[in-house]
Structures are given as structure tokens and as C-alpha cells.
Amino acid sequence: MTGIQLPSYPVMALAVTGMWLLAACLVPLLPDRLRSPATVVLIALGVPSLGWLTLLWGPGIGVASFALGLLALIVRPFCRRRAIAPPVIDGRQHP
């Protein structure tokens, strides 16, 4: 009796990595108290899926996926950017 050989399904590796990337983009929508644990879980799940993707699709796709994942975790694509207030000098705002 043989089990399922996961390394033999390259499309599944691509799908798992795509779902991981979608989850990484949705983390900023979580409440503040859940963002840090969710990021840790994403990192723990992302490393094996990225290794699996790199094994099956090659280093070019692996590095591109790593860059997208890193961008999603660092930049937080759906976060609102806060405007920087102009400095207040002598009680007046200066541009």
C-alpha cells in the first residue's frame, strides 16, 4: 500500500503557496492583538510550502514567491497609511 507522494504534485504546491499569500494579505484586517500570532503562524507555514514550491518549480519561482511573501508580511498591502502631520512651531502648523 503506497501513500500520497506530495512532492509529485507541482500544481498543488503552487495552490498551497497561493493560499498562503492570500492569507498573508488578509492578516492586516485582523484585530491588533491577533496580528502578531497570525504572522508567526504564517511564517511557520510559509517556510515548508516555499521549500516545496522551490523543490518542484525551481529557484526562479521560489525566489519570486519568497519576495511576494516577504512583501506581503512587511508592507501590509491593505493597511491604511497615516498622513504625517506638519510640524507645529510656535503654536502654528508649518508646511
mmCIF file of C-alpha atoms in Angstrom:
data_model
loop_
_atom_site.group_PDB
_atom_site.id
_atom_site.type_symbol
_atom_site.label_atom_id
_atom_site.label_comp_id
_atom_site.label_asym_id
_atom_site.label_seq_id
_atom_site.Cartn_x
_atom_site.Cartn_y
_atom_site.Cartn_z
ATOM 1 C CA MET A 1 0.000 0.000 0.000
ATOM 2 C CA THR A 2 1.514 3.341 -1.009
ATOM 3 C CA GLY A 3 0.693 6.736 0.457
ATOM 4 C CA ILE A 4 0.270 10.017 -1.381
ATOM 5 C CA GLN A 5 3.584 11.398 -2.547
ATOM 6 C CA LEU A 6 3.205 15.170 -2.025
ATOM 7 C CA PRO A 7 6.373 16.122 -3.914
ATOM 8 C CA SER A 8 4.829 14.726 -7.102
ATOM 9 C CA TYR A 9 2.054 17.362 -7.307
ATOM 10 C CA PRO A 10 3.542 20.650 -8.570
ATOM 11 C CA VAL A 11 0.158 22.332 -9.110
ATOM 12 C CA MET A 12 -0.797 21.570 -5.515
ATOM 13 C CA ALA A 13 2.406 23.223 -4.303
ATOM 14 C CA LEU A 14 1.549 26.315 -6.332
ATOM 15 C CA ALA A 15 -2.023 26.334 -4.959
ATOM 16 C CA VAL A 16 -0.865 25.983 -1.342
ATOM 17 C CA THR A 17 1.579 28.857 -1.773
ATOM 18 C CA GLY A 18 -1.134 30.969 -3.395
ATOM 19 C CA MET A 19 -3.493 30.327 -0.467
ATOM 20 C CA TRP A 20 -0.693 31.243 1.915
ATOM 21 C CA LEU A 21 -0.150 34.520 0.067
ATOM 22 C CA LEU A 22 -3.878 35.296 0.223
ATOM 23 C CA ALA A 23 -3.877 34.617 3.974
ATOM 24 C CA ALA A 24 -0.838 36.900 4.380
ATOM 25 C CA CYS A 25 -2.701 39.701 2.613
ATOM 26 C CA LEU A 26 -5.693 39.270 4.931
ATOM 27 C CA VAL A 27 -3.698 39.459 8.191
ATOM 28 C CA PRO A 28 -3.898 43.303 8.354
ATOM 29 C CA LEU A 29 -7.674 43.017 8.597
ATOM 30 C CA LEU A 30 -7.370 41.152 11.911
ATOM 31 C CA PRO A 31 -7.582 42.981 15.255
ATOM 32 C CA ASP A 32 -4.260 44.253 16.599
ATOM 33 C CA ARG A 33 -3.993 41.572 19.289
ATOM 34 C CA LEU A 34 -4.202 38.775 16.689
ATOM 35 C CA ARG A 35 -1.813 40.143 14.059
ATOM 36 C CA SER A 36 1.419 39.101 15.726
ATOM 37 C CA PRO A 37 0.380 35.470 16.405
ATOM 38 C CA ALA A 38 -1.074 35.226 12.891
ATOM 39 C CA THR A 39 2.222 36.449 11.413
ATOM 40 C CA VAL A 40 4.156 33.834 13.403
ATOM 41 C CA VAL A 41 1.810 31.091 12.177
ATOM 42 C CA LEU A 42 2.149 32.343 8.591
ATOM 43 C CA ILE A 43 5.929 32.241 8.828
ATOM 44 C CA ALA A 44 5.827 28.714 10.288
ATOM 45 C CA LEU A 45 3.544 27.512 7.479
ATOM 46 C CA GLY A 46 5.209 29.525 4.734
ATOM 47 C CA VAL A 47 8.705 28.101 5.084
ATOM 48 C CA PRO A 48 7.768 24.468 4.246
ATOM 49 C CA SER A 49 5.384 25.483 1.454
ATOM 50 C CA LEU A 50 8.050 27.742 -0.050
ATOM 51 C CA GLY A 51 10.609 24.939 0.141
ATOM 52 C CA TRP A 52 8.172 22.544 -1.516
ATOM 53 C CA LEU A 53 7.425 25.062 -4.263
ATOM 54 C CA THR A 54 11.140 25.675 -4.841
ATOM 55 C CA LEU A 55 11.820 21.937 -4.987
ATOM 56 C CA LEU A 56 9.196 21.374 -7.689
ATOM 57 C CA TRP A 57 9.212 24.599 -9.701
ATOM 58 C CA GLY A 58 12.849 25.665 -9.383
ATOM 59 C CA PRO A 59 14.724 28.512 -7.769
ATOM 60 C CA GLY A 60 13.288 31.263 -10.003
ATOM 61 C CA ILE A 61 9.697 30.641 -8.905
ATOM 62 C CA GLY A 62 10.899 30.007 -5.346
ATOM 63 C CA VAL A 63 12.716 33.336 -5.086
ATOM 64 C CA ALA A 64 9.792 35.196 -6.692
ATOM 65 C CA SER A 65 7.373 33.594 -4.221
ATOM 66 C CA PHE A 66 9.695 34.437 -1.340
ATOM 67 C CA ALA A 67 9.793 38.072 -2.480
ATOM 68 C CA LEU A 68 5.981 38.252 -2.740
ATOM 69 C CA GLY A 69 5.532 36.650 0.671
ATOM 70 C CA LEU A 70 8.076 38.943 2.286
ATOM 71 C CA LEU A 71 6.418 41.937 0.671
ATOM 72 C CA ALA A 72 3.005 40.826 1.946
ATOM 73 C CA LEU A 73 4.287 40.354 5.505
ATOM 74 C CA ILE A 74 6.312 43.560 5.702
ATOM 75 C CA VAL A 75 4.337 46.110 3.693
ATOM 76 C CA ARG A 76 0.839 45.020 4.766
ATOM 77 C CA PRO A 77 -0.938 45.663 1.435
ATOM 78 C CA PHE A 78 -4.392 46.587 2.788
ATOM 79 C CA CYS A 79 -3.301 48.840 5.653
ATOM 80 C CA ARG A 80 -4.224 52.482 5.551
ATOM 81 C CA ARG A 81 -1.266 54.768 5.518
ATOM 82 C CA ARG A 82 -1.340 57.517 8.134
ATOM 83 C CA ALA A 83 -0.652 61.032 6.949
ATOM 84 C CA ILE A 84 2.250 62.740 8.636
ATOM 85 C CA ALA A 85 1.141 65.942 10.321
ATOM 86 C CA PRO A 86 3.147 69.058 9.548
ATOM 87 C CA PRO A 87 5.398 70.260 12.370
ATOM 88 C CA VAL A 88 3.968 72.672 14.925
ATOM 89 C CA ILE A 89 6.305 75.575 15.716
ATOM 90 C CA ASP A 90 5.259 78.483 17.948
ATOM 91 C CA GLY A 91 1.711 77.171 18.104
ATOM 92 C CA ARG A 92 1.263 77.308 14.306
ATOM 93 C CA GLN A 93 1.465 74.486 11.774
ATOM 94 C CA HIS A 94 4.128 74.924 9.115
ATOM 95 C CA PRO A 95 4.038 73.144 5.746
#
